[in-house]
PDB file of C-alpha atoms in Angstrom:
ATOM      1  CA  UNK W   1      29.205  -1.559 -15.243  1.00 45.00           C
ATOM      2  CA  UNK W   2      25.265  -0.459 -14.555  1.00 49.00           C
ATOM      3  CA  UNK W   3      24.831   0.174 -18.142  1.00 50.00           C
ATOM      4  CA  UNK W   4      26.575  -3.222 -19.262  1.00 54.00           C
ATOM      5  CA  UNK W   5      24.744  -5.363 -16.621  1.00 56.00           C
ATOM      6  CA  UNK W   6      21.211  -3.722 -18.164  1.00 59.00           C
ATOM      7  CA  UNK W   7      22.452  -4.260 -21.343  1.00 60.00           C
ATOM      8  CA  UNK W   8      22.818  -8.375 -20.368  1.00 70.00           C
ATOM      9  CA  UNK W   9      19.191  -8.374 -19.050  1.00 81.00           C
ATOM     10  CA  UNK W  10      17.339  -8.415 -22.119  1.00 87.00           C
ATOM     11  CA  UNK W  11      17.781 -10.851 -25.292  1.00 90.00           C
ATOM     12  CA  UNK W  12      17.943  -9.024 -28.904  1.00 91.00           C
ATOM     13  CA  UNK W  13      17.103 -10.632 -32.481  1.00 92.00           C
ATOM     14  CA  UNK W  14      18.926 -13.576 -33.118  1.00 92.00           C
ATOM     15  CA  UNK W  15      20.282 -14.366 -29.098  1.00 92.00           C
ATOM     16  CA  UNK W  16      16.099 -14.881 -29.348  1.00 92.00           C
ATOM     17  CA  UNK W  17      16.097 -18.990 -30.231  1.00 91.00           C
ATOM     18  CA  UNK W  18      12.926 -20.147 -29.037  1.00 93.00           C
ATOM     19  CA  UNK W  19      10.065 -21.391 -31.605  1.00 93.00           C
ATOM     20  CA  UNK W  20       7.529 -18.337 -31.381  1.00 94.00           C
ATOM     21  CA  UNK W  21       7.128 -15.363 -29.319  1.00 94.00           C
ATOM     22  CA  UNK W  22       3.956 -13.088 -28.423  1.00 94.00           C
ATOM     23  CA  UNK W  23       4.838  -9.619 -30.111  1.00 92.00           C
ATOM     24  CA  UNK W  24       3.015  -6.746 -28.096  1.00 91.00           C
ATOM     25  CA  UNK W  25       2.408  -3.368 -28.800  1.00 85.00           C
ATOM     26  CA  UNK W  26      -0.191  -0.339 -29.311  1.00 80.00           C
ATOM     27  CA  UNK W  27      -2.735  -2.640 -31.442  1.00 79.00           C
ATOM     28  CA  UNK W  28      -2.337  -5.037 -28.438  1.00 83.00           C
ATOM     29  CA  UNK W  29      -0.692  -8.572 -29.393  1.00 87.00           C
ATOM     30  CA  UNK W  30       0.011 -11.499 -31.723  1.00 90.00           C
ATOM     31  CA  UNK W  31       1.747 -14.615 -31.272  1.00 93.00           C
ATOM     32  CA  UNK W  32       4.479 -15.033 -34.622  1.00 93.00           C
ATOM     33  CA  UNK W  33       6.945 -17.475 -35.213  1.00 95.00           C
ATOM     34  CA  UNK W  34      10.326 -15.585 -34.173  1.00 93.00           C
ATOM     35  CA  UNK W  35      11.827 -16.497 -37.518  1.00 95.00           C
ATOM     36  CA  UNK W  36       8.972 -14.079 -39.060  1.00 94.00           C
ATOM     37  CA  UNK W  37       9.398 -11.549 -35.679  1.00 93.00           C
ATOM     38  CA  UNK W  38      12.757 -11.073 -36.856  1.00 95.00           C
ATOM     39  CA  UNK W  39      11.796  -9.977 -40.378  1.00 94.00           C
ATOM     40  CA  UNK W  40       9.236  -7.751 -38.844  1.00 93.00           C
ATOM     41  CA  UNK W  41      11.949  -6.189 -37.062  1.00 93.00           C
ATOM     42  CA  UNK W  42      14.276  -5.958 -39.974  1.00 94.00           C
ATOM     43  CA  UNK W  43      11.526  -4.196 -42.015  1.00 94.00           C
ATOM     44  CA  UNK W  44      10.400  -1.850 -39.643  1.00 93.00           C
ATOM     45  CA  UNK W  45      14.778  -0.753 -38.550  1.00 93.00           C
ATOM     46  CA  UNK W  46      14.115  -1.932 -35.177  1.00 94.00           C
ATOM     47  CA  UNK W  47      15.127  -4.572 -32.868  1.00 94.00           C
ATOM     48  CA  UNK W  48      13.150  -7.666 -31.423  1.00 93.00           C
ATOM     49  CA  UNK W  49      13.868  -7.069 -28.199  1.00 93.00           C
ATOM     50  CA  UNK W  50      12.640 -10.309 -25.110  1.00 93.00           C
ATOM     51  CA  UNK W  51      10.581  -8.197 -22.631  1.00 90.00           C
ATOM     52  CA  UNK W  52       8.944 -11.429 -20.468  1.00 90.00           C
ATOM     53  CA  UNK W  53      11.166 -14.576 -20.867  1.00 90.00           C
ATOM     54  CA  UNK W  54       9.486 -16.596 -18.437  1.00 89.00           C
ATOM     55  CA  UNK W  55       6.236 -16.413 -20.267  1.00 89.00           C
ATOM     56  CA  UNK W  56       4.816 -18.883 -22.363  1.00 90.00           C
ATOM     57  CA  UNK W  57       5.383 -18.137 -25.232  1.00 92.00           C
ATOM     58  CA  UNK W  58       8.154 -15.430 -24.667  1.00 92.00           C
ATOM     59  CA  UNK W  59       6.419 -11.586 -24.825  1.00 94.00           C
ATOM     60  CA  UNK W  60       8.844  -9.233 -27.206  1.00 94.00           C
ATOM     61  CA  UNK W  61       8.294  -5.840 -28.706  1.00 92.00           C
ATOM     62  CA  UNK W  62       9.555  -4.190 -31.901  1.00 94.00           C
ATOM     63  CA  UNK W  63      11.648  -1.100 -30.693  1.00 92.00           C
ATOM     64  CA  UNK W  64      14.947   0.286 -30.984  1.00 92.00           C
ATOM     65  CA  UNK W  65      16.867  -1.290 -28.343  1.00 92.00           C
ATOM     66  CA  UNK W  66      18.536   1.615 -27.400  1.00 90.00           C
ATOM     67  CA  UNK W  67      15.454   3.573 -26.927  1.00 89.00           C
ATOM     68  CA  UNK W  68      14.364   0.740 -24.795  1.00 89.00           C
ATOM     69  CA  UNK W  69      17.290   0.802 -22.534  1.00 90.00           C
ATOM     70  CA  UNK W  70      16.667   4.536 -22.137  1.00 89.00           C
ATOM     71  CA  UNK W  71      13.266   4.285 -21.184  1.00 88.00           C
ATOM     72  CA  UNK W  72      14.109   1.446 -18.543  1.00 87.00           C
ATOM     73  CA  UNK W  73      16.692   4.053 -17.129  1.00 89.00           C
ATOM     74  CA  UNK W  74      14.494   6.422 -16.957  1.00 89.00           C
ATOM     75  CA  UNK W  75      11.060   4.414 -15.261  1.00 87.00           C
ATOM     76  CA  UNK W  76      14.356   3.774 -12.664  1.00 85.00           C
ATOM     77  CA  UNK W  77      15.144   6.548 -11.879  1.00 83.00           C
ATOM     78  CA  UNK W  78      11.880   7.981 -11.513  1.00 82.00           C
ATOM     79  CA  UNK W  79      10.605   5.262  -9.473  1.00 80.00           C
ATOM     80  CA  UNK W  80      13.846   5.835  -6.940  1.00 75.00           C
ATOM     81  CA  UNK W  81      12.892   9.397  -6.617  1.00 68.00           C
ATOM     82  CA  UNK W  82      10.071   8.753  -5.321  1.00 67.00           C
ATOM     83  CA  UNK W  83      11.359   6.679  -2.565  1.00 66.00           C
ATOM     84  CA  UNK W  84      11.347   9.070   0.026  1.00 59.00           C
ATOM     85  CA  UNK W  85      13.952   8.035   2.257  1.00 68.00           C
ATOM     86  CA  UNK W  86      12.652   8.963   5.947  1.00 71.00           C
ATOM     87  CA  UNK W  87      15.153  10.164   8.416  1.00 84.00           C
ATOM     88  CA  UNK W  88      14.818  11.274  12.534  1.00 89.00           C
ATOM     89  CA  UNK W  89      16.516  14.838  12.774  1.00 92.00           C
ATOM     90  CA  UNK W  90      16.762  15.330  16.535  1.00 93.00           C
ATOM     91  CA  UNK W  91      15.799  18.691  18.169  1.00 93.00           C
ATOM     92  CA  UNK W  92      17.957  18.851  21.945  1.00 93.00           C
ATOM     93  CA  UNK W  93      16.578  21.180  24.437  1.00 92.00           C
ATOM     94  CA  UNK W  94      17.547  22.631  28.168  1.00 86.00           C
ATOM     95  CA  UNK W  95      15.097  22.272  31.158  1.00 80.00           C
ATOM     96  CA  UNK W  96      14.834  26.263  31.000  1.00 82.00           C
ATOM     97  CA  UNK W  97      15.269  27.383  26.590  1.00 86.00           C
ATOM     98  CA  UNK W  98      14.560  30.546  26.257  1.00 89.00           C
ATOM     99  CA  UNK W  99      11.813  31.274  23.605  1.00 91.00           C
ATOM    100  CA  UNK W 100      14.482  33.080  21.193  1.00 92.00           C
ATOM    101  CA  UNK W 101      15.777  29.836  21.306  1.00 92.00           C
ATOM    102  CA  UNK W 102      12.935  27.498  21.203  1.00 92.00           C
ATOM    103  CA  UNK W 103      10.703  29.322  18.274  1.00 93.00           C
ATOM    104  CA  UNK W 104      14.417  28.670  16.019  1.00 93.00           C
ATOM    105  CA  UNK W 105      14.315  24.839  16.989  1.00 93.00           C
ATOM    106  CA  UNK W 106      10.517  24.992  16.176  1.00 94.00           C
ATOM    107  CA  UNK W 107      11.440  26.846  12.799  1.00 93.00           C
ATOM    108  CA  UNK W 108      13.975  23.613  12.073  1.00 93.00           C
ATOM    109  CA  UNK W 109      11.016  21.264  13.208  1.00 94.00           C
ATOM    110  CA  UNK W 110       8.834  22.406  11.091  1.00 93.00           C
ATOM    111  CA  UNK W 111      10.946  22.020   8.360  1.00 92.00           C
ATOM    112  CA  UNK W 112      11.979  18.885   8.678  1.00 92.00           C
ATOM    113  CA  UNK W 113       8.347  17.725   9.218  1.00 92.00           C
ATOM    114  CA  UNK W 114       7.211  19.138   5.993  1.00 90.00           C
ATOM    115  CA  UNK W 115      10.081  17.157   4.190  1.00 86.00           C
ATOM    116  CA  UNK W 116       8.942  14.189   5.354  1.00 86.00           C
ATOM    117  CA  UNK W 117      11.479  13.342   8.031  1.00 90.00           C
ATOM    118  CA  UNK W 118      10.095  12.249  11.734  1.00 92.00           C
ATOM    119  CA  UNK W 119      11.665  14.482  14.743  1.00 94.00           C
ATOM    120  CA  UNK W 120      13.008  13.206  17.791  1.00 93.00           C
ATOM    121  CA  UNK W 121      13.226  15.778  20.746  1.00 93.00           C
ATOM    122  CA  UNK W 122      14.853  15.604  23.615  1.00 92.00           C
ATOM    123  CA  UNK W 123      15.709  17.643  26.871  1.00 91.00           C
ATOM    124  CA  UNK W 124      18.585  17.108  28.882  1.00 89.00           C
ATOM    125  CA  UNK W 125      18.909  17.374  32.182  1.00 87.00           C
ATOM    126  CA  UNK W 126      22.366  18.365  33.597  1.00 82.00           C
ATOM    127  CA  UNK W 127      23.283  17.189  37.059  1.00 78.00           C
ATOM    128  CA  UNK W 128      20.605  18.853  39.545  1.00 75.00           C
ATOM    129  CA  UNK W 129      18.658  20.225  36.824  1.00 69.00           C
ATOM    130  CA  UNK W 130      16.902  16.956  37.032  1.00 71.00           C
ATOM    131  CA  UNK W 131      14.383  18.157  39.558  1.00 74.00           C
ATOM    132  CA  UNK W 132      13.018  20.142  36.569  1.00 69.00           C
ATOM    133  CA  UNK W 133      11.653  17.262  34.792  1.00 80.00           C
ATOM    134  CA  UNK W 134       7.857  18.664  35.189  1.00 85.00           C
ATOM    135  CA  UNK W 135       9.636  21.816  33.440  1.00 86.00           C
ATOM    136  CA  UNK W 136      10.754  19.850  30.861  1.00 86.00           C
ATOM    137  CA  UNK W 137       7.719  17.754  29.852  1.00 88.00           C
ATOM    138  CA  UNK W 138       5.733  21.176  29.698  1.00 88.00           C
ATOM    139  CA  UNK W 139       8.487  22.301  27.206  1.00 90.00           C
ATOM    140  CA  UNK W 140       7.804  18.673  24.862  1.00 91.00           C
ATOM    141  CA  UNK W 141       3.817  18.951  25.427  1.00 91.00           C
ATOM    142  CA  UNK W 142       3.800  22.979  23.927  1.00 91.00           C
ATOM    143  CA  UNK W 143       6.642  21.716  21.325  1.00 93.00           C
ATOM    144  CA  UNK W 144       4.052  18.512  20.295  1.00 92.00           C
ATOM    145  CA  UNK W 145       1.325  21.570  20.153  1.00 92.00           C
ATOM    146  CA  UNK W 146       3.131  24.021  18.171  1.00 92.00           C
ATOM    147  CA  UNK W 147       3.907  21.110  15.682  1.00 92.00           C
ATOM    148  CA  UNK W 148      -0.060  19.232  15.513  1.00 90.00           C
ATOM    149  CA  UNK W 149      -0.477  20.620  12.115  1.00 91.00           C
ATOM    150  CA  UNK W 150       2.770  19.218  10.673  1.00 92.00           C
ATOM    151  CA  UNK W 151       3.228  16.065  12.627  1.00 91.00           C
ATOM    152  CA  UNK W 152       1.672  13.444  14.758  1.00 91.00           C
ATOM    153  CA  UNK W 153       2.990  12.304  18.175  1.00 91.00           C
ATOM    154  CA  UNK W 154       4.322   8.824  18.452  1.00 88.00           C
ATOM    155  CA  UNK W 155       3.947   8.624  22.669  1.00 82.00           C
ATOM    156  CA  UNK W 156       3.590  10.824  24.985  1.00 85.00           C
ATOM    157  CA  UNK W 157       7.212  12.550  26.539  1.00 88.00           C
ATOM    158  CA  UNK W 158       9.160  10.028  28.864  1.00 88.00           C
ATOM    159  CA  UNK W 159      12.270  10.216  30.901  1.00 86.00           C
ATOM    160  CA  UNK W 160      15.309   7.773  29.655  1.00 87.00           C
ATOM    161  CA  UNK W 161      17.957   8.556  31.863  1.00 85.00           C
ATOM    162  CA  UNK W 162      19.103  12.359  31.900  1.00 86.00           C
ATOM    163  CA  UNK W 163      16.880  12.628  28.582  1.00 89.00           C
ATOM    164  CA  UNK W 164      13.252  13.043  28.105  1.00 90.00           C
ATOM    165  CA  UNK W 165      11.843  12.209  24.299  1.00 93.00           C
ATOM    166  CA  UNK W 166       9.417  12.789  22.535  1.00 92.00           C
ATOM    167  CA  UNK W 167       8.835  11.383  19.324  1.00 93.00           C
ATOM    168  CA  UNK W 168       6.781  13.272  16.170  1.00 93.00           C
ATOM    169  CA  UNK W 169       5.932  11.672  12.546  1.00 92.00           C
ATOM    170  CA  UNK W 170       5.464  13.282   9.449  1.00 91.00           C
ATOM    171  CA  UNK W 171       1.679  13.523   8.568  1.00 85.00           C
ATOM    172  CA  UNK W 172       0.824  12.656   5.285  1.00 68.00           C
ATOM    173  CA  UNK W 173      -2.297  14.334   4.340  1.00 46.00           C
ATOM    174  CA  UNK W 174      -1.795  18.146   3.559  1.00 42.00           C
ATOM    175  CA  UNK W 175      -1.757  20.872   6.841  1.00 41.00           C
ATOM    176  CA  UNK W 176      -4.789  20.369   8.728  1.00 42.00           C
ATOM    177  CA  UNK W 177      -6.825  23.620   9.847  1.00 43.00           C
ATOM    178  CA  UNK W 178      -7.024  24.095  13.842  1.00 48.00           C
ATOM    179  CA  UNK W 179      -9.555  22.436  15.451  1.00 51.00           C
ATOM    180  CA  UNK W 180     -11.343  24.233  18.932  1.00 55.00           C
ATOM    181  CA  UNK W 181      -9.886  21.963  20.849  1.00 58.00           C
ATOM    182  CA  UNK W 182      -5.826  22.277  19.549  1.00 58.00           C
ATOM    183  CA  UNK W 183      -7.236  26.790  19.890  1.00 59.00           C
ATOM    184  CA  UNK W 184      -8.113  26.123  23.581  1.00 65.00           C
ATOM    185  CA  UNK W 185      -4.920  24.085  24.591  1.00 64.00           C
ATOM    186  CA  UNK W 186      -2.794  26.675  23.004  1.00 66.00           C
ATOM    187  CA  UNK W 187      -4.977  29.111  24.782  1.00 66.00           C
ATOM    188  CA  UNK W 188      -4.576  27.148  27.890  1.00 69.00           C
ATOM    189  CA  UNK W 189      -0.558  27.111  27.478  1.00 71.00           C
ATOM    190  CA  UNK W 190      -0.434  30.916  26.446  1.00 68.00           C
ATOM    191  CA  UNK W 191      -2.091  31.597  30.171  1.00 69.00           C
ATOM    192  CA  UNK W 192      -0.079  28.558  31.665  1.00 69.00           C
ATOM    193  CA  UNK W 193       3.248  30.717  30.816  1.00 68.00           C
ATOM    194  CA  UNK W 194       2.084  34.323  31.569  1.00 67.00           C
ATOM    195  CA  UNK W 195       1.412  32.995  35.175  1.00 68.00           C
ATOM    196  CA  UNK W 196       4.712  30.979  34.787  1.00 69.00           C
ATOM    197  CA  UNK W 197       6.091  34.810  34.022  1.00 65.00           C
ATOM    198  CA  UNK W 198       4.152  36.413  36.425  1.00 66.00           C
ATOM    199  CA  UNK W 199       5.142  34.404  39.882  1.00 66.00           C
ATOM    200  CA  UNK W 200       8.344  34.083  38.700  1.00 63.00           C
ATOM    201  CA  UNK W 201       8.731  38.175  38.784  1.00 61.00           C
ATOM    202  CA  UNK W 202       7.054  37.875  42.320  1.00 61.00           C
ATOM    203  CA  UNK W 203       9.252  35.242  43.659  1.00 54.00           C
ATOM    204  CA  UNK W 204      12.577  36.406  45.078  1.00 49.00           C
ATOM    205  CA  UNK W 205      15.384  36.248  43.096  1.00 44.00           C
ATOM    206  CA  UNK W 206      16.960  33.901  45.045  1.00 43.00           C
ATOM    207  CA  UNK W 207      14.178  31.007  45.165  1.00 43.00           C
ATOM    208  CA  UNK W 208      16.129  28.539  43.474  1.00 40.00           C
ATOM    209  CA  UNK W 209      15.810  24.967  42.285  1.00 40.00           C
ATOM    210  CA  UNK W 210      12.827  24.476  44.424  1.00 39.00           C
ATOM    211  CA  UNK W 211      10.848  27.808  43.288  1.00 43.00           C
ATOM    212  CA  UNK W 212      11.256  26.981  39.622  1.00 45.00           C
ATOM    213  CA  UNK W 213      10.006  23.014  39.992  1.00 44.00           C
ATOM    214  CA  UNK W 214       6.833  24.543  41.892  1.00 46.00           C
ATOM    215  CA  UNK W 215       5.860  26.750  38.755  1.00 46.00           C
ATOM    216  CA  UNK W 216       6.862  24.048  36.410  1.00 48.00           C
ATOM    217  CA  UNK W 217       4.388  21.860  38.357  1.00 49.00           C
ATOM    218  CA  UNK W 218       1.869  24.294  38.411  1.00 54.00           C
ATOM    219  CA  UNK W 219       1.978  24.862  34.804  1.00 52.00           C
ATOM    220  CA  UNK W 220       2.033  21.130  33.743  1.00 50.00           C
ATOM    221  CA  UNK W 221      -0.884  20.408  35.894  1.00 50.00           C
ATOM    222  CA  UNK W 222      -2.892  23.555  34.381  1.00 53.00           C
ATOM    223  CA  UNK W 223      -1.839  22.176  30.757  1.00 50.00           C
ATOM    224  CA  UNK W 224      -3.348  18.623  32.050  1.00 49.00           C
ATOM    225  CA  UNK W 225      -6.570  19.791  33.125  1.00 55.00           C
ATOM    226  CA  UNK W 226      -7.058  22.116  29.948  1.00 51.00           C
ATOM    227  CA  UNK W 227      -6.260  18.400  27.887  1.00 51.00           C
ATOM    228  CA  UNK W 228      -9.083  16.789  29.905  1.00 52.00           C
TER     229      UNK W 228
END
């Protein structure tokens, strides 16, 4: 049905019944009676074939019509290739990933980043595990970080209910090199989580909820300050 409608688009030879039409091609253009087009069609084994009928007079071109169809498939389908079609691929977290599990969601980021698509991530908090909220914009700020030289961030991580999102575009240049000030925030986070490490070895095993929130505060407002 494609291939019939396309076929229907474009007048040939003698469905061609206007006065004159402007006959284009590689020595640039002429305006001909279509009576003498048509010979010059005929003569050369090709068709007159109505490119522009809306202009004044009509634009044609000698060519074999089915050559010209294939070309006008082809310019198609090229220029719907390069339609990238941009998805959001969402990344879910926990208040408390583990980094086995967070550098194979970063992994998946990446990659869907560099194919164009934006990222949406998201932690969940499950009943109590609310009260980690500072815990789990840390988490989005060091994902946002890990990501600067494949994406940009769209706003800043904020709470919707039990979810927290944060929200990274594609960039469209080629990957950026590091600048001194992405080096000292990752700096800044590497030391944020080896005291996140080291208190939570000192703390008793048995702190709880409360224990946990306290580091994750600590460590968002070290992350902050290093930002300022």
């Amino acid at each position: 049905m494609k291939n019939d409608n396309m076929k229907n688009q474009y007048r040939i030879n003698e469905q061609i019944r206007v006065r004159e039409v402007r006959i284009v091609g590689e020595g640039g253009s002429t305006v001909v009676p279509t009576r003498q087009a048509l010979d010059m069609a005929r003569d050369q084994g090709v068709d007159l074939v109505e490119i522009s009928p809306n202009a004044n007079p009509p634009v044609c071109r000698l060519i074999d019509y089915s050559k010209f169809l294939y070309q006008q498939k082809k310019r198609q389908k090229e220029m719907k290739a390069k339609q990238v079609k941009v998805e959001v691929k969402e990344i879910r977290f926990g208040p408390q990933t583990d980094e086995h599990d967070y550098q194979f969601k970063l992994k998946h980021a990446k990659e869907f980043l560099e194919d164009g698509n934006k990222v949406r991530a998201y932690v969940f908090f499950r009943g109590r595990s609310i009260l980690f909220k500072e815990q789990g914009e840390v988490l989005l700020l060091r994902f946002a970080n890990d990501l600067e030289e494949y994406g940009k961030v769209e706003g800043m991580p904020s709470l919707e209910g039990k979810k927290m999102f944060l929200y990274l575009a594609p960039k469209k240049a080629g990957v950026a090199k590091k600048s001194q000030q992405a080096r000292d925030r990752e700096a800044s986070i590497a030391e944020a989580k080896e005291a996140e490490r080291q208190q939570a070895e000192q703390a008793p095993s048995n702190g709880g909820l409360f224990a946990n929130a306290k580091i994750s505060a600590d460590a968002l407002k070290k992350l902050t300050e290093s930002e300022d």
